[in-house]
Short mmCIF file of C-alpha atoms and ligand atoms in Angstrom, two decimals:
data_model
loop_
_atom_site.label_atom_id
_atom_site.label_comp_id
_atom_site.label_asym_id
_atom_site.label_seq_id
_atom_site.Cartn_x
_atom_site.Cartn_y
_atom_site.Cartn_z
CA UNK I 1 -53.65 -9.18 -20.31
CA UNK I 2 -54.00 -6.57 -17.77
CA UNK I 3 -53.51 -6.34 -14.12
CA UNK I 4 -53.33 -4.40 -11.38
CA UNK I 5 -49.80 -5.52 -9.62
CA UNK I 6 -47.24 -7.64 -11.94
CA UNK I 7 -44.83 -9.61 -9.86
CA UNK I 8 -42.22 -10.47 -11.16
CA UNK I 9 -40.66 -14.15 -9.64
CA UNK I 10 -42.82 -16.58 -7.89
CA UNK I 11 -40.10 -17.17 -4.62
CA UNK I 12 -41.20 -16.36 -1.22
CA UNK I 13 -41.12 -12.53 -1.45
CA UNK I 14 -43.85 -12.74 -4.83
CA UNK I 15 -46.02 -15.16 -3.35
CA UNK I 16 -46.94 -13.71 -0.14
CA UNK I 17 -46.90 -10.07 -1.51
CA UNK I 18 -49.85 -12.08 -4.08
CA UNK I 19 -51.49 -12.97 -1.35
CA UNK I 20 -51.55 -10.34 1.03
CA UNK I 21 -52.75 -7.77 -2.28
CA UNK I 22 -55.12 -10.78 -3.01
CA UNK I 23 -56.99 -11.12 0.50
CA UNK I 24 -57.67 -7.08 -0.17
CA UNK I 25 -59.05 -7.21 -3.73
CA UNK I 26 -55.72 -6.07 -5.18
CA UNK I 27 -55.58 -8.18 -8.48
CA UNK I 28 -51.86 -9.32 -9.25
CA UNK I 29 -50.40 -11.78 -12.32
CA UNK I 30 -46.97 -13.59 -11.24
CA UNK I 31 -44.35 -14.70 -13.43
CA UNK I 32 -42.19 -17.07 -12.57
CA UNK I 33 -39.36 -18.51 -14.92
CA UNK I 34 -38.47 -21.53 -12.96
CA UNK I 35 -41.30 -24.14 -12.61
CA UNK I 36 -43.09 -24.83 -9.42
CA UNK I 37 -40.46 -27.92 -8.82
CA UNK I 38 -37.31 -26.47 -9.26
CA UNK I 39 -38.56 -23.59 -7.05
CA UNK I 40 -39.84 -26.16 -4.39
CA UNK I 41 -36.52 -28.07 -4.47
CA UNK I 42 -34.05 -25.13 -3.31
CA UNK I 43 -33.18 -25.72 0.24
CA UNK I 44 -32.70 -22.55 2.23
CA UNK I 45 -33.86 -20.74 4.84
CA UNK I 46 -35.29 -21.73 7.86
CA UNK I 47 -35.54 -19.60 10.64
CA UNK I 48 -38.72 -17.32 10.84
CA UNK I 49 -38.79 -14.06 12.27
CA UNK I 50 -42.27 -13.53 14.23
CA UNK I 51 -42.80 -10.49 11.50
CA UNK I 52 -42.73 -13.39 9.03
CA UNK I 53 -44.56 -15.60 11.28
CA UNK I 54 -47.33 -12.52 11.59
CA UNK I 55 -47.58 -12.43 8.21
CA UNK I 56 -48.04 -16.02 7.36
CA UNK I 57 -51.14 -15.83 9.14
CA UNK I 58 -52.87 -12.71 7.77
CA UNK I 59 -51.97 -14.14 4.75
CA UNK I 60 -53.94 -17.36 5.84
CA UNK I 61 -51.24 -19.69 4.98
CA UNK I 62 -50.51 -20.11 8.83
CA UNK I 63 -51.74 -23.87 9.44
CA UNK I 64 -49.26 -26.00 8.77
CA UNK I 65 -46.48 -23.83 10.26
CA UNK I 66 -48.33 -23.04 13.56
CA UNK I 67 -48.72 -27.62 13.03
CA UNK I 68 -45.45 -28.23 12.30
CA UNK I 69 -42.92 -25.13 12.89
CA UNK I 70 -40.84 -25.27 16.01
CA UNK I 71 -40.68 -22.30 18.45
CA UNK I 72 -37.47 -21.49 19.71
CA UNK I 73 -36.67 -19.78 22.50
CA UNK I 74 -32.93 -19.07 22.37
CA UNK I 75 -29.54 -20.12 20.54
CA UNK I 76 -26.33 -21.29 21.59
CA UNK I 77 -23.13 -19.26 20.33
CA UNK I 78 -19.76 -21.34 21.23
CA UNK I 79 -16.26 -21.17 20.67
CA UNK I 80 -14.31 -24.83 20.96
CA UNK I 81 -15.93 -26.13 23.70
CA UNK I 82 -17.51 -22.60 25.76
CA UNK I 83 -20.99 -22.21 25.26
CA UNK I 84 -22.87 -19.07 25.48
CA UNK I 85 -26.26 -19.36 25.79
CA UNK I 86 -28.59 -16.34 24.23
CA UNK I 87 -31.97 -16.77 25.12
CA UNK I 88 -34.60 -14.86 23.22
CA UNK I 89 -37.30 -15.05 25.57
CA UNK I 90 -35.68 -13.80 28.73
CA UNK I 91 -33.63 -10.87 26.62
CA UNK I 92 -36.10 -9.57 24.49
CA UNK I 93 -39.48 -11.51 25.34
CA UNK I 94 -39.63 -12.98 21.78
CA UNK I 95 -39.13 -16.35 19.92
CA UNK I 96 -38.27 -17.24 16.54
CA UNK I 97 -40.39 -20.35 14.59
CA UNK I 98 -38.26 -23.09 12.63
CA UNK I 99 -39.86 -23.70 9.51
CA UNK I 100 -38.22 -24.25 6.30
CA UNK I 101 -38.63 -21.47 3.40
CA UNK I 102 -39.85 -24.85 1.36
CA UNK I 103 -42.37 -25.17 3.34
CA UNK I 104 -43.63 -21.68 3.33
CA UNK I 105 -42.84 -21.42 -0.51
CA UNK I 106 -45.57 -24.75 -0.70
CA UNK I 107 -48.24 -23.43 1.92
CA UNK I 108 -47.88 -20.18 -0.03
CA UNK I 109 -48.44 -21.66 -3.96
CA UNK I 110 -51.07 -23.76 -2.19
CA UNK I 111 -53.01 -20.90 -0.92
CA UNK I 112 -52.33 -18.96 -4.54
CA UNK I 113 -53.55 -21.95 -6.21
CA UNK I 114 -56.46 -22.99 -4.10
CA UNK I 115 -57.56 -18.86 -5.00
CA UNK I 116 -57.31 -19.32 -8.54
CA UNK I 117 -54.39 -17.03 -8.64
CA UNK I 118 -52.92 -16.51 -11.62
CA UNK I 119 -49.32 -17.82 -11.61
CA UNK I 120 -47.61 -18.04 -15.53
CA UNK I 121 -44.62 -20.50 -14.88
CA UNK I 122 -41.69 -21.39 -17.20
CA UNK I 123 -41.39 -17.31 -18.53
CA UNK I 124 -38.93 -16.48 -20.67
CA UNK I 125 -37.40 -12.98 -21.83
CA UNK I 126 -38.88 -11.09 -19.36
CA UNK I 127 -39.23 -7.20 -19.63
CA UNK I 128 -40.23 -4.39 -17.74
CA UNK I 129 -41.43 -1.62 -19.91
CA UNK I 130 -42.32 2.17 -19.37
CA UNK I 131 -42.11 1.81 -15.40
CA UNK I 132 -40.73 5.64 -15.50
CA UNK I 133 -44.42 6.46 -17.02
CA UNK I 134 -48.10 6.14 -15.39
CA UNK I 135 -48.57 2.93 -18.17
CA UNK I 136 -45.75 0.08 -16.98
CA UNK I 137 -45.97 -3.18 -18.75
CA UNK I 138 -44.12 -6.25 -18.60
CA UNK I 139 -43.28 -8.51 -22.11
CA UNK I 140 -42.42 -11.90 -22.09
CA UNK I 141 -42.56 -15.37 -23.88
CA UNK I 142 -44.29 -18.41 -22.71
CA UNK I 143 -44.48 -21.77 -24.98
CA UNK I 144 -42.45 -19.63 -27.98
CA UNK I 145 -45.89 -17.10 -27.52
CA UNK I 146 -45.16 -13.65 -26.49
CA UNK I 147 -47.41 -12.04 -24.25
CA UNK I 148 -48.02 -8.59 -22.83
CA UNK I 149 -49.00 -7.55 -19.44
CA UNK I 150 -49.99 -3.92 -18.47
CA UNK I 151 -50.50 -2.95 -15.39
CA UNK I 152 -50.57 0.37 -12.52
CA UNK I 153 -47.39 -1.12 -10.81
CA UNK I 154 -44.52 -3.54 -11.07
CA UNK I 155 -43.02 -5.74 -7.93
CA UNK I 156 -39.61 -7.16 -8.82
CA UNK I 157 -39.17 -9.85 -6.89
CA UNK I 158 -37.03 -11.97 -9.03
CA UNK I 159 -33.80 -12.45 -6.34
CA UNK I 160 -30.52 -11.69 -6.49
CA UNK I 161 -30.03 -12.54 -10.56
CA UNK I 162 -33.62 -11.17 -11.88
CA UNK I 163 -34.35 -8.47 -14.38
CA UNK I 164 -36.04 -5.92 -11.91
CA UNK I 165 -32.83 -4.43 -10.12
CA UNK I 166 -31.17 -3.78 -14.28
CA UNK I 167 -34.18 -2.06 -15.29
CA UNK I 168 -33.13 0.60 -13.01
CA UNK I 169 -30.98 2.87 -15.27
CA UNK I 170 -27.40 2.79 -13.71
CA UNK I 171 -26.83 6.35 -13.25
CA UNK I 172 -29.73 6.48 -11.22
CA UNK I 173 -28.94 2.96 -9.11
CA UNK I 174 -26.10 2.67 -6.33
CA UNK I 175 -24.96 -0.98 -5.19
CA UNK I 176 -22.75 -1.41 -2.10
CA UNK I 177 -21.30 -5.01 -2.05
CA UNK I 178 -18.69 -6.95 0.50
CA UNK I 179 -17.81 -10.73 -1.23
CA UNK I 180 -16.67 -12.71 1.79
CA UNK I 181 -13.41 -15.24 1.01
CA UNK I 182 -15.58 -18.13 1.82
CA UNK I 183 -18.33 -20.16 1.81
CA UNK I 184 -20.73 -22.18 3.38
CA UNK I 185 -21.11 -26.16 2.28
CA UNK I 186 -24.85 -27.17 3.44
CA UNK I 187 -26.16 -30.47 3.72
CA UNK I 188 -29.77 -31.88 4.94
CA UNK I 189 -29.84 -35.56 5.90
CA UNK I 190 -33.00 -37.56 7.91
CA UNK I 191 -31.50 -37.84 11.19
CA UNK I 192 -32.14 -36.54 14.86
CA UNK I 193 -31.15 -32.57 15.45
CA UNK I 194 -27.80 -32.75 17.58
CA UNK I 195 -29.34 -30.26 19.98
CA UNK I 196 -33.23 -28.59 20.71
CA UNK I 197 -31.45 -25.07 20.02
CA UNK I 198 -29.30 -23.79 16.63
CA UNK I 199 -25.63 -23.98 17.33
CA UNK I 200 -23.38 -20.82 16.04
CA UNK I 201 -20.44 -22.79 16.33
CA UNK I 202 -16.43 -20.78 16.11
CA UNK I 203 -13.47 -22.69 16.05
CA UNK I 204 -9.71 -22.83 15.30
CA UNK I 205 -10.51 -24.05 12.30
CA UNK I 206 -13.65 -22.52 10.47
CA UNK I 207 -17.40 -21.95 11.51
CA UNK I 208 -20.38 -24.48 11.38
CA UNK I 209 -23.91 -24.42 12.06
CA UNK I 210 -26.34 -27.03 13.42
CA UNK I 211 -29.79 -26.46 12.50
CA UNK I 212 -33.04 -28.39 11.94
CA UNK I 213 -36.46 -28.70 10.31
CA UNK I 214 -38.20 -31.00 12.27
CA UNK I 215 -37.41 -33.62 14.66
CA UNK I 216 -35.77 -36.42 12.08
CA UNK I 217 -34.60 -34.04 9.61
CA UNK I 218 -31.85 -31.72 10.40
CA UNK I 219 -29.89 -29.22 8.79
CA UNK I 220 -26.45 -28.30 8.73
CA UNK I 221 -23.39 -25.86 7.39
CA UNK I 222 -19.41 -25.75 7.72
CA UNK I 223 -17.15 -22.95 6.84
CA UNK I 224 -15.88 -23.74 3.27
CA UNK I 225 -13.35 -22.82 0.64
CA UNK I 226 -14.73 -20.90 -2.19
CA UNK I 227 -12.81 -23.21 -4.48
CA UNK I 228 -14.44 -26.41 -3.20
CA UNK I 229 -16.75 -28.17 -5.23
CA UNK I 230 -19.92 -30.31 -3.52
CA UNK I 231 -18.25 -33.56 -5.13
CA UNK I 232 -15.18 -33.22 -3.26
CA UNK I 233 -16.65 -33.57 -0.10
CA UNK I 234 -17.95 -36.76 0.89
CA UNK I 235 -20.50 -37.13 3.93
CA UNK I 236 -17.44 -38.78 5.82
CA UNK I 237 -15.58 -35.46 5.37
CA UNK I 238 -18.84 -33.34 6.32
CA UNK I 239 -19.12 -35.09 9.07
CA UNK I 240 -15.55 -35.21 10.56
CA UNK I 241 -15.56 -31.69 9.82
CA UNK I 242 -18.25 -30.58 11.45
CA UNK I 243 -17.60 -32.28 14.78
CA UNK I 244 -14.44 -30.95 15.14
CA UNK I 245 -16.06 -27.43 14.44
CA UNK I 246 -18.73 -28.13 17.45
CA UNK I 247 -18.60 -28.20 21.11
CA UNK I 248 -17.53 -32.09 22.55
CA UNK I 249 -20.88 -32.39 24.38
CA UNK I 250 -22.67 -31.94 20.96
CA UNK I 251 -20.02 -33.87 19.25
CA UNK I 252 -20.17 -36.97 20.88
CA UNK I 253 -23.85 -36.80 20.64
CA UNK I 254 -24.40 -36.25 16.95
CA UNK I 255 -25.83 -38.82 14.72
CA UNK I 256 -24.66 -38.56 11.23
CA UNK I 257 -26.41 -40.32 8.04
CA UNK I 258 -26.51 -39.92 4.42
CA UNK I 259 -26.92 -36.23 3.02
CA UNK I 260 -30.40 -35.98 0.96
CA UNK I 261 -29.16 -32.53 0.12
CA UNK I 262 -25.76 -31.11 -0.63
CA UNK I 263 -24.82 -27.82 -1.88
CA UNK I 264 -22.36 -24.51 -1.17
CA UNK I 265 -23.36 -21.27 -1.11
CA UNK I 266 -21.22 -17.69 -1.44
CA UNK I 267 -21.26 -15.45 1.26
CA UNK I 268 -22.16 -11.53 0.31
CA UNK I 269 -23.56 -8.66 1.47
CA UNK I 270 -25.07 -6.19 -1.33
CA UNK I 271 -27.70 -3.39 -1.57
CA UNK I 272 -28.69 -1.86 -3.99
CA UNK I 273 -30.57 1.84 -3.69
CA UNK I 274 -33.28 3.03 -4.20
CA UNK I 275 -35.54 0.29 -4.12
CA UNK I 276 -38.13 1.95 -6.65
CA UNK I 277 -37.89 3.67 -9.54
CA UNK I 278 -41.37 5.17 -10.85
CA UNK I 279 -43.51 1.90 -10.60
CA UNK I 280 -41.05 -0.43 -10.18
CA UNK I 281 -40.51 -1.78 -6.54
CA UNK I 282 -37.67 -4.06 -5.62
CA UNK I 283 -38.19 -6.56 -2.88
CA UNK I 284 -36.20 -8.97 -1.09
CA UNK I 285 -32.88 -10.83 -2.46
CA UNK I 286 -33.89 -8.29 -5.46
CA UNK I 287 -32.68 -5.54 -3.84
CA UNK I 288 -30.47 -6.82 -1.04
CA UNK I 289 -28.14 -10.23 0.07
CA UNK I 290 -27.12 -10.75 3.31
CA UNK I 291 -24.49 -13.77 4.50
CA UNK I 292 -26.80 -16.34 6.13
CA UNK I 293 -24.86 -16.06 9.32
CA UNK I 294 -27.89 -14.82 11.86
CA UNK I 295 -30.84 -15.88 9.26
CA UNK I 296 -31.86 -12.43 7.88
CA UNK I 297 -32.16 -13.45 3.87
CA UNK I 298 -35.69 -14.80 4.15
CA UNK I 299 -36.98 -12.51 7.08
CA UNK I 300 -35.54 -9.08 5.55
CA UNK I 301 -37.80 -10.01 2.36
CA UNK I 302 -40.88 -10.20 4.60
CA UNK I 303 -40.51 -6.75 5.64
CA UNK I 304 -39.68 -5.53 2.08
CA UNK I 305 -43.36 -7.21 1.62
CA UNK I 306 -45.05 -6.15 4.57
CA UNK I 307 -43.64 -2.20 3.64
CA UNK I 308 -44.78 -2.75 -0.01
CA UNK I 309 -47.91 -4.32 0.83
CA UNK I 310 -48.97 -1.69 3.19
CA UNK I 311 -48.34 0.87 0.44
CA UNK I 312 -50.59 -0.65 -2.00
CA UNK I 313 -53.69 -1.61 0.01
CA UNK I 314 -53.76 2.05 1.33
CA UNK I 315 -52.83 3.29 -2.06
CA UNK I 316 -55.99 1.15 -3.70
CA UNK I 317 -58.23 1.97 -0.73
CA UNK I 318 -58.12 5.70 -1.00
CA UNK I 319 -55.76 7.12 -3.26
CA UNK I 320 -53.48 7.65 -0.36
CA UNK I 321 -49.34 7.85 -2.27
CA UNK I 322 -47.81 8.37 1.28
CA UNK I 323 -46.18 4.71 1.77
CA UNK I 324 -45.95 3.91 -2.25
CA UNK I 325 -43.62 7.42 -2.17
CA UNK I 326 -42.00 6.36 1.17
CA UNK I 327 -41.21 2.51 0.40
CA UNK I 328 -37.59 2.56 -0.65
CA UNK I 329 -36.60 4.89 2.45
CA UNK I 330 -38.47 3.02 4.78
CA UNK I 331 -37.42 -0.67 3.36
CA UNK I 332 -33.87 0.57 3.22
CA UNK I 333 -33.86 1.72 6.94
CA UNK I 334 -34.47 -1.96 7.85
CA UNK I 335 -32.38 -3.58 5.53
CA UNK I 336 -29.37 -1.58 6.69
CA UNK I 337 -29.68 -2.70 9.97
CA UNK I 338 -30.44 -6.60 8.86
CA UNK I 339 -27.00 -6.21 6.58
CA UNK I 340 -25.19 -4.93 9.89
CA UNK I 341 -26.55 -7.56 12.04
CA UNK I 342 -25.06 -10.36 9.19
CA UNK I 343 -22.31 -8.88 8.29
CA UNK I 344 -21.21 -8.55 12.49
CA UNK I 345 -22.11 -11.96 13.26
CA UNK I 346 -20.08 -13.63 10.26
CA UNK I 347 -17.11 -11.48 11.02
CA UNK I 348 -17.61 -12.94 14.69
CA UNK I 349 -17.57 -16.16 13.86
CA UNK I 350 -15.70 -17.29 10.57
CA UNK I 351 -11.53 -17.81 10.31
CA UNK I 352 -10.68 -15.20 7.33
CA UNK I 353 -8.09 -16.43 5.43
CA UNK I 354 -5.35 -14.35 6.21
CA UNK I 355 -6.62 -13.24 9.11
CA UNK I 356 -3.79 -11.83 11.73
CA UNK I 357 -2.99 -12.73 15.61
CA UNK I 358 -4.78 -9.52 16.23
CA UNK I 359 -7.37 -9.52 14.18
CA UNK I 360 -8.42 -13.66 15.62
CA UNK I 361 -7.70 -11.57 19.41
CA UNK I 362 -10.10 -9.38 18.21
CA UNK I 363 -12.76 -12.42 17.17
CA UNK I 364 -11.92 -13.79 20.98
CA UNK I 365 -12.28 -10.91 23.17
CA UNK I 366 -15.67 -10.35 21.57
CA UNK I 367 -16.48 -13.53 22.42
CA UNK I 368 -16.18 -13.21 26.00
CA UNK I 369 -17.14 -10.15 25.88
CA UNK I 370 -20.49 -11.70 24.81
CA UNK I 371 -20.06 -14.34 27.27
CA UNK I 372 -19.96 -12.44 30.27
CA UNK I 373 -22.51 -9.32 29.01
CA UNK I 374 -25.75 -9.42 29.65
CA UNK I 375 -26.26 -6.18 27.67
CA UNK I 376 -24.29 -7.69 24.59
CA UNK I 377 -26.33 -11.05 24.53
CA UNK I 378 -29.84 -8.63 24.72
CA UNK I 379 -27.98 -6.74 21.48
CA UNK I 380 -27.52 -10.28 20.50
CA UNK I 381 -31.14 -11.66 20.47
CA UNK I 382 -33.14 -8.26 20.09
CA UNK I 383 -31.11 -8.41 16.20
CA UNK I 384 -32.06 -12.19 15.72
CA UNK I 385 -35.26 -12.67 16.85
CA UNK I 386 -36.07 -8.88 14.11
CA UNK I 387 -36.15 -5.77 14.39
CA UNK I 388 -39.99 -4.17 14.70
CA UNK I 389 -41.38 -3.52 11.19
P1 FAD R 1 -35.84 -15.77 -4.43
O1 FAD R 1 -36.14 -16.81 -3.44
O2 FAD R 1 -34.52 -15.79 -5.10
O3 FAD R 1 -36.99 -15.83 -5.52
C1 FAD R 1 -36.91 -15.14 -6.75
C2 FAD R 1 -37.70 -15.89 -7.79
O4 FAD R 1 -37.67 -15.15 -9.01
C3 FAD R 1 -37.11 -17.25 -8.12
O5 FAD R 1 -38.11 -18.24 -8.02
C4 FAD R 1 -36.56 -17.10 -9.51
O6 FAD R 1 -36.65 -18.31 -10.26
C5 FAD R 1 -37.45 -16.02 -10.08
N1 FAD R 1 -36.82 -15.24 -11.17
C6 FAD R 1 -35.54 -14.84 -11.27
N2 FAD R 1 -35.35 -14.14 -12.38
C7 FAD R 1 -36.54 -14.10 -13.01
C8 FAD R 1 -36.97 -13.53 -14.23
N3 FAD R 1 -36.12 -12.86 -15.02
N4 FAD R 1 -38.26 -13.67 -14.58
C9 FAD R 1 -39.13 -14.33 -13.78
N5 FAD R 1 -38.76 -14.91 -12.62
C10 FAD R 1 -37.48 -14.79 -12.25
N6 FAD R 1 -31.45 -17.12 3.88
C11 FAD R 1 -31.44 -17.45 5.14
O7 FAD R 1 -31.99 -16.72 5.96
N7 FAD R 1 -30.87 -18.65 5.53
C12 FAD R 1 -30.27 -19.50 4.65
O8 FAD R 1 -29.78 -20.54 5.01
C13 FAD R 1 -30.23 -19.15 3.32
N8 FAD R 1 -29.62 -19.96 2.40
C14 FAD R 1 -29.57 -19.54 1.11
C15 FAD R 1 -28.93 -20.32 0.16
C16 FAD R 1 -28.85 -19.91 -1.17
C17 FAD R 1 -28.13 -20.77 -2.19
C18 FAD R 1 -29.44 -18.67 -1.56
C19 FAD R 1 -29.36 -18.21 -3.01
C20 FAD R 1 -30.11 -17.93 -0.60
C21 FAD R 1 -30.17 -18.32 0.73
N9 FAD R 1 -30.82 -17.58 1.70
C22 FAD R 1 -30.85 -17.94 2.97
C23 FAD R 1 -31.49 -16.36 1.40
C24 FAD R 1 -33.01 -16.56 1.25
O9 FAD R 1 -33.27 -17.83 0.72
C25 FAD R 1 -33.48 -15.45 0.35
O10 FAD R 1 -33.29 -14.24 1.03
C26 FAD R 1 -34.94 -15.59 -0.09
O11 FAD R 1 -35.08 -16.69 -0.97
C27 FAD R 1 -35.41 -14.33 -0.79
O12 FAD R 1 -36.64 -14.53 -1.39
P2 FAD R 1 -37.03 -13.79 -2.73
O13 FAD R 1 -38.42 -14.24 -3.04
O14 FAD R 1 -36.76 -12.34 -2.58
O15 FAD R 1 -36.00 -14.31 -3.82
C1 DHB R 2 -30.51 -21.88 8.75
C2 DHB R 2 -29.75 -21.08 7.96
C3 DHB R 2 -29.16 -19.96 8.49
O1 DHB R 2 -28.41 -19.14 7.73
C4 DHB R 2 -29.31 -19.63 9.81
O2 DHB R 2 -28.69 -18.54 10.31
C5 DHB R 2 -30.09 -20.42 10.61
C6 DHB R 2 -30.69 -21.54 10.07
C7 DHB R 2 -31.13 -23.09 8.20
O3 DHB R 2 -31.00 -23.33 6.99
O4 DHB R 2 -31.76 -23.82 8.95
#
């Protein structure tokens, strides 16, 4: 089989780069080794960036999510029971769009689908071959067959644990990683969002998060220990936990139900440079992992696929090598400043273990700071709602 663009993974970052190459006459093959369930059933972003939300549409997947997403306008930081209030639209004249990376990950196969894209699920043993040469091809087996794919170029786009980022010979790769001594224990569950804006809740006693997906289906996170396992923690103790986490007003108010969804996560923060090697482009959690705290994961792909995109439509248009040359330097810039943006607001917000008097000061005087600072709050939202691409 030959094609123009291999991508390899069918998440969020492989789909819409399909697409976008598609909707220009860019053929691409994508190989996914999960199957379209299991990669519908992972819960996890849900905040969209407007660069996101841009793309979405070019891409023509934009229906549903211009139906069904919810604009927001601003988020509330607190600390026990002060409130800060950081609105987007009077900082930085911008909005984010709730819509769950499910949903986009479904609109997107949809589209793929409905194009006669060519998707090869289930993949086993992938292998990039040769991308150090003008003739890259990827092997791999699919029902015990082995197949070959050649092709001009080769998008990894397999996450965090895919092949791309390895076939990058070590001497040649440089990862910078932070593992934070915590995690975060998610559930989803079908009731009423405690509040119309995201919470960023700080407390004495860990961090939580109150966000949503639509109006009877909300989503929320506490601080966790990296030791705890999803079965020790019933919804009673999810529950408890979280409203002591939250501010009173929003405590007394929330309605609790059964989780439909329960999982942890580990917080990190990792890059890995460059982000191409001859053919080979890395995109998204390939390349890079941010904490959740400020909801960069998701969005910082997009920009890896609007950079890499770009690239190749002027690259197959007229020959033109300026942005194929200039993707990992011009991804990178971005992605630095998403990772700094994470990394700042979960050091804000989460207890350390082991943290010192000074260093918990240190958490509260940037919290008022915040509080009373116009200037910091515009920092605040100009970061959150994304940096221009
Ligand atoms: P992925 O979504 O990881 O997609 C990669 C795809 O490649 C997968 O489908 C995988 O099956 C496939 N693949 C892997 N290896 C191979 C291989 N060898 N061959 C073929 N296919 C392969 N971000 C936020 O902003 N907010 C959140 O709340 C949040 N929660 C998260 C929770 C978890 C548990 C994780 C892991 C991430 C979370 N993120 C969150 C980050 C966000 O979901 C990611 O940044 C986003 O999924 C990146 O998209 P991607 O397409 O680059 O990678
Ligand atoms: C969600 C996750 C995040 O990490 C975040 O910062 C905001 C929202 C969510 O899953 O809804």
């Amino acid at each position: 089989m030959r094609t123009q663009v291999a991508i390899i993974g069918g998440g969020p970052s492989g789909l819409l780069l399909s697409q976008l190459l598609h909707l220009q006459g860019i053929d691409t093959v994508v190989l996914e080794r999960k199957t379209k369930d299991y990669v519908l059933g992972r819960i996890r972003a849900g905040v969209l960036e407007i660069g996101l939300v841009n793309q979405m549409r070019a891409a023509g997947v934009a229906e549903r999510m211009d139906k069904e997403g919810i604009i927001h306008h601003g988020t509330v930081i607190s600390y026990g029971d002060d409130q800060i209030g950081i609105n987007f639209s009077d900082h930085v004249d911008a909005t984010v769009m709730v819509y769950g990376q499910t949903e986009v990950t479904r609109d997107l196969y949809a589209a793929r689908e409905a194009m006669n894209g060519k998707i090869v699920f289930d993949v086993e043993g992938v292998q990039i071959n040769d991308a150090d040469t003008d003739a890259p091809y990827v092997t791999y087996t699919v029902d015990g067959s082995e197949q070959r794919l050649d092709c001009d170029y080769v998008a990894g786009c397999d996450g965090f644990h895919g092949v791309s980022r390895q076939t990058i010979p070590a001497e040649t790769r440089r990862e910078y990683e932070k593992v934070y001594p915590f995690g975060w224990l998610g559930i989803l569950s079908e009731t009423p969002p405690v509040h119309d804006e995201l919470i960023y809740a700080s407390s004495d006693i860990g961090f939580a998060l109150c966000s949503m997906r639509n109006a009877n289906l909300s989503r929320y996170y506490v601080q966790c220990d990296l030791s705890d396992k999803v079965e020790n923690w019933s919804d009673a103790a999810f529950w408890d936990a979280l409203k002591r986490r939250i501010p009173e007003e929003h405590a007394d108010n929330l309605i609790t139900g059964p989780s439909i969804e329960k999982s942890i996560a580990p917080l990190r923060s990792f890059v890995s440079e460059p982000m191409k090697w001859g053919r080979l482009f890395l995109c998204g959690d390939a390349a890079h992992i941010v904490p959740p705290t400020g909801a960069k994961g998701l969005n910082t792909a997009a920009s890896d696929v609007h950079y890499l995109s770009q690239a190749l439509i002027k690259f197959y248009d007229n020959g033109d090598q300026a942005g194929i040359d200039g993707y990992s330097a011009k991804a990178l810039a971005r992605v630095w400043k998403a990772e700094r943006f994470s990394w700042w607001m979960t050091s804000l917000l989460h207890r350390f273990p082991g943290q010192s008097d000074f260093d918990f000061k240190m958490q509260q005087a940037e919290v008022a700071f915040l509080k009373d600072n116009a200037n910091a709050q515009a920092v605040l939202a100009q970061n959150y709602v994304g940096l221009p691409y």
